[in-house]
Short mmCIF file of C-alpha atoms in Angstrom, two decimals:
data_model
loop_
_atom_site.label_atom_id
_atom_site.label_comp_id
_atom_site.label_asym_id
_atom_site.label_seq_id
_atom_site.Cartn_x
_atom_site.Cartn_y
_atom_site.Cartn_z
CA LYS A 1 0.07 0.05 -0.09
CA ALA A 2 1.35 3.19 -0.63
CA GLY A 3 2.35 5.96 2.09
CA VAL A 4 1.12 9.06 2.28
CA THR A 5 2.27 11.48 -0.50
CA GLN A 6 2.83 15.48 -0.57
CA THR A 7 4.36 17.34 -3.42
CA PRO A 8 5.77 19.80 -3.88
CA ARG A 9 8.92 18.35 -1.33
CA TYR A 10 10.33 21.91 -1.74
CA LEU A 11 9.26 25.12 -2.53
CA ILE A 12 10.86 28.82 -2.74
CA LYS A 13 8.56 31.50 -2.85
CA THR A 14 9.05 35.43 -2.09
CA ARG A 15 6.97 37.26 0.54
CA GLY A 16 3.62 38.27 -0.21
CA GLN A 17 3.15 35.53 -2.99
CA GLN A 18 0.53 32.55 -2.33
CA VAL A 19 1.01 28.88 -2.12
CA THR A 20 -0.63 25.49 -2.43
CA LEU A 21 0.64 22.30 -1.32
CA SER A 22 -1.10 18.72 -1.56
CA CYS A 23 -1.48 15.88 0.38
CA SER A 24 -2.55 12.24 -1.01
CA PRO A 25 -3.56 10.19 1.94
CA ILE A 26 -2.82 6.46 2.01
CA SER A 27 -5.74 4.76 0.28
CA GLY A 28 -9.04 3.93 2.67
CA HIS A 29 -7.58 6.61 4.83
CA ARG A 30 -10.09 9.45 5.11
CA SER A 31 -8.95 11.71 8.08
CA VAL A 32 -6.26 13.94 7.02
CA SER A 33 -3.99 16.17 9.48
CA TRP A 34 -1.69 19.13 8.65
CA TYR A 35 0.79 20.23 11.04
CA GLN A 36 3.77 23.12 10.21
CA GLN A 37 6.97 21.99 11.84
CA THR A 38 9.91 24.80 12.61
CA PRO A 39 12.97 24.71 15.17
CA GLY A 40 11.62 27.20 17.09
CA GLN A 41 7.71 26.01 17.65
CA GLY A 42 8.08 22.44 17.04
CA LEU A 43 4.64 20.54 16.05
CA GLN A 44 1.89 22.51 15.26
CA PHE A 45 -1.49 21.33 14.54
CA LEU A 46 -3.07 23.59 11.79
CA PHE A 47 -6.25 21.50 11.02
CA GLU A 48 -7.64 18.34 10.54
CA TYR A 49 -10.35 17.22 7.01
CA PHE A 50 -12.58 14.44 7.45
CA SER A 51 -15.66 13.47 4.79
CA GLU A 52 -14.51 17.05 3.02
CA THR A 53 -15.59 18.76 6.46
CA GLN A 54 -12.87 20.66 8.63
CA ARG A 55 -13.15 19.19 11.76
CA ASN A 56 -10.51 20.80 13.97
CA LYS A 57 -8.60 24.04 13.47
CA GLY A 58 -5.32 25.10 14.95
CA ASN A 59 -4.14 28.79 16.23
CA PHE A 60 -3.25 29.83 13.03
CA PRO A 61 -4.03 32.87 11.27
CA GLY A 62 -7.09 32.98 8.31
CA ARG A 63 -3.83 33.39 5.87
CA PHE A 64 -3.93 29.49 6.34
CA SER A 65 -7.03 27.80 4.79
CA GLY A 66 -7.20 24.53 3.10
CA ARG A 67 -9.88 21.59 1.95
CA GLN A 68 -10.46 18.41 1.08
CA PHE A 69 -11.95 16.48 -1.68
CA SER A 70 -13.88 13.63 -2.31
CA ASN A 71 -11.16 11.14 -2.99
CA SER A 72 -9.98 12.06 0.96
CA ARG A 73 -6.73 14.07 -1.22
CA SER A 74 -5.89 17.30 0.73
CA GLU A 75 -4.66 20.72 -0.23
CA MET A 76 -3.84 23.71 2.22
CA ASN A 77 -3.44 26.75 1.07
CA VAL A 78 -0.96 29.98 2.14
CA SER A 79 -2.11 33.56 1.23
CA THR A 80 0.62 36.61 1.42
CA LEU A 81 3.49 34.67 2.71
CA GLU A 82 5.59 36.19 5.51
CA LEU A 83 9.46 34.97 6.46
CA GLY A 84 7.78 33.18 9.12
CA ASP A 85 5.81 30.94 7.19
CA SER A 86 9.03 29.36 6.36
CA ALA A 87 8.52 25.68 7.52
CA LEU A 88 8.49 22.16 7.07
CA TYR A 89 4.38 21.42 6.16
CA LEU A 90 3.51 17.82 6.91
CA CYS A 91 0.60 16.04 6.21
CA ALA A 92 -0.80 13.16 7.99
CA SER A 93 -3.85 10.43 7.14
CA LYS A 94 -5.59 7.71 9.68
CA PRO A 95 -8.68 5.92 8.67
CA VAL A 96 -10.90 7.67 10.96
CA PRO A 97 -10.61 10.19 13.54
CA LEU A 98 -10.25 8.43 16.65
CA ALA A 99 -8.06 8.67 19.57
CA ASN A 100 -6.73 5.82 19.49
CA ASN A 101 -5.43 5.78 15.86
CA GLU A 102 -1.81 6.51 15.07
CA GLN A 103 -1.28 8.84 12.41
CA PHE A 104 0.66 8.28 9.06
CA PHE A 105 3.03 10.73 7.85
CA GLY A 106 4.22 12.30 4.47
CA PRO A 107 7.88 13.23 3.94
CA GLY A 108 6.49 16.83 4.15
CA THR A 109 7.03 19.81 2.26
CA ARG A 110 9.65 22.25 2.79
CA LEU A 111 8.83 25.71 2.24
CA THR A 112 11.23 28.43 2.04
CA VAL A 113 10.01 32.02 1.78
CA LEU A 114 12.53 34.73 0.99
CA ALA B 21 -5.63 21.75 28.98
CA GLN B 22 -3.52 19.01 28.14
CA SER B 23 0.11 19.29 28.06
CA VAL B 24 3.33 17.06 27.22
CA THR B 25 6.41 17.41 28.60
CA GLN B 26 9.88 15.88 27.15
CA LEU B 27 12.83 16.39 29.30
CA GLY B 28 15.87 17.14 27.29
CA SER B 29 15.90 18.64 24.06
CA HIS B 30 18.98 16.66 23.25
CA VAL B 31 20.20 13.73 24.78
CA SER B 32 23.64 12.21 23.79
CA VAL B 33 24.67 8.70 24.60
CA SER B 34 27.32 6.41 23.78
CA GLU B 35 27.04 3.54 20.83
CA GLY B 36 25.90 0.34 22.99
CA ALA B 37 24.66 2.51 25.59
CA LEU B 38 21.00 2.55 27.33
CA VAL B 39 18.65 4.84 25.77
CA LEU B 40 16.28 6.47 28.01
CA LEU B 41 13.99 9.70 26.40
CA ARG B 42 11.19 11.40 28.98
CA CYS B 43 8.06 11.75 28.41
CA ASN B 44 5.55 12.94 31.06
CA TYR B 45 1.96 13.88 30.18
CA SER B 46 -0.99 16.05 32.12
CA SER B 47 -4.49 14.74 31.65
CA SER B 48 -7.15 13.24 34.01
CA VAL B 49 -8.69 10.55 32.16
CA PRO B 50 -6.90 7.57 30.45
CA PRO B 51 -4.84 8.41 27.64
CA TYR B 52 -3.56 7.41 24.91
CA LEU B 53 0.15 7.86 24.06
CA PHE B 54 2.42 7.35 21.09
CA TRP B 55 5.95 7.95 20.29
CA TYR B 56 7.37 8.62 17.21
CA VAL B 57 10.64 9.03 15.03
CA GLN B 58 11.52 11.71 12.70
CA TYR B 59 14.92 10.79 10.81
CA PRO B 60 15.99 13.86 9.09
CA ASN B 61 14.49 15.30 5.94
CA GLN B 62 11.45 12.89 6.77
CA GLY B 63 8.06 12.70 8.14
CA LEU B 64 7.12 10.88 11.40
CA GLN B 65 7.01 7.44 11.77
CA LEU B 66 5.22 5.63 14.68
CA LEU B 67 7.39 3.44 16.93
CA LEU B 68 4.72 2.20 19.52
CA LYS B 69 1.70 3.12 20.84
CA TYR B 70 -0.20 2.54 24.42
CA THR B 71 -4.01 2.25 23.87
CA THR B 72 -5.37 0.21 26.42
CA GLY B 73 -4.01 -3.11 28.09
CA ALA B 74 -0.08 -4.21 29.38
CA THR B 75 1.35 -0.89 30.12
CA LEU B 76 4.80 -2.12 28.82
CA VAL B 77 4.71 -1.61 25.30
CA LYS B 78 7.40 -2.86 22.24
CA GLY B 79 8.04 -0.98 19.33
CA ILE B 80 9.58 -1.20 16.16
CA ASN B 81 13.73 -1.22 16.12
CA GLY B 82 13.92 -2.46 19.59
CA PHE B 83 12.49 0.28 21.32
CA GLU B 84 10.23 0.17 24.29
CA ALA B 85 7.74 2.19 26.83
CA GLU B 86 5.77 1.66 29.79
CA PHE B 87 3.20 3.42 30.86
CA LYS B 88 2.76 4.42 34.63
CA LYS B 89 -0.33 6.27 35.66
CA SER B 90 0.82 7.33 38.79
CA GLU B 91 3.71 8.78 37.67
CA THR B 92 1.61 10.36 34.38
CA SER B 93 4.95 8.85 32.35
CA PHE B 94 5.49 7.54 29.62
CA HIS B 95 9.34 6.55 28.70
CA LEU B 96 11.13 5.67 25.97
CA THR B 97 14.05 3.13 26.04
CA LYS B 98 16.36 1.05 24.33
CA PRO B 99 18.73 -1.13 25.49
CA SER B 100 21.70 -0.91 23.42
CA ALA B 101 21.98 2.23 20.91
CA HIS B 102 22.87 1.88 17.21
CA MET B 103 24.32 4.63 14.99
CA SER B 104 21.14 4.45 12.82
CA ASP B 105 18.98 5.32 16.13
CA ALA B 106 20.09 8.58 15.82
CA ALA B 107 17.06 11.27 14.95
CA GLU B 108 14.25 13.38 16.46
CA TYR B 109 11.89 11.46 19.05
CA PHE B 110 8.14 12.67 19.56
CA CYS B 111 6.04 11.85 22.48
CA ALA B 112 2.19 12.59 21.92
CA VAL B 113 -0.79 11.85 23.65
CA SER B 114 -4.49 11.97 22.89
CA GLU B 115 -7.95 11.01 25.00
CA GLU B 116 -11.24 9.92 23.90
CA SER B 117 -13.30 13.40 24.07
CA ASN B 118 -10.70 15.16 22.58
CA TYR B 119 -8.81 12.91 20.06
CA GLN B 120 -6.09 15.44 18.74
CA LEU B 121 -2.75 14.77 19.34
CA ILE B 122 -0.78 16.83 21.92
CA TRP B 123 3.03 16.90 20.81
CA GLY B 124 6.30 17.31 22.54
CA ALA B 125 8.59 19.35 22.08
CA GLY B 126 10.72 16.58 20.91
CA THR B 127 14.42 15.09 21.93
CA LYS B 128 16.81 15.35 19.10
CA LEU B 129 19.23 11.76 20.38
CA ILE B 130 22.86 12.03 19.33
CA ILE B 131 24.92 8.64 19.55
CA LYS B 132 28.61 9.14 20.34
CA PRO B 133 30.83 6.03 18.32
#
């Protein structure tokens, strides 16, 4: 079974631009979560989608948004990029949003904002 | 609110020595507990998890962790460190009432030859 895939793996943008990252979960997984990872803040939860609905949202500004499609693939968008948005963005999937289910992570998208 | 504390942002051990990475959580109800590992330039991979039952949990790559409710701890151990264990390790907790994972800050494990 293929793992979680994320595209692109690396991205360089300039301040003020917007970016869209894509995540394809493991086949059969319907829950997709997004995280931002930085050396200073560690792993921070962005949002979770299940069956095309956002179920939970972390404490990020409205510039960060996401969506999920009917095939469970998910995208996240960051508008008006700031230098502080430079980070590794991780996507994780699991079959359904249950507390005892582990998440399966993709390799991440490394975003650099210049 | 739940929180997870990992003692030591960096832990250094010699190859062949015992690995002990500490994780303490705050939870008023029985939690679910996870350890993940992240190798450089990769995503996170599950090492082991505790949900119910036996409090000593065995994971991949020779790691194990023991859930101690009285100490609210879930420390990760490995009897003999290998160079390939060098990575960052994350402890996380979730509850039935709020199944979102709460993450520790991570511990970088350094293996000295």
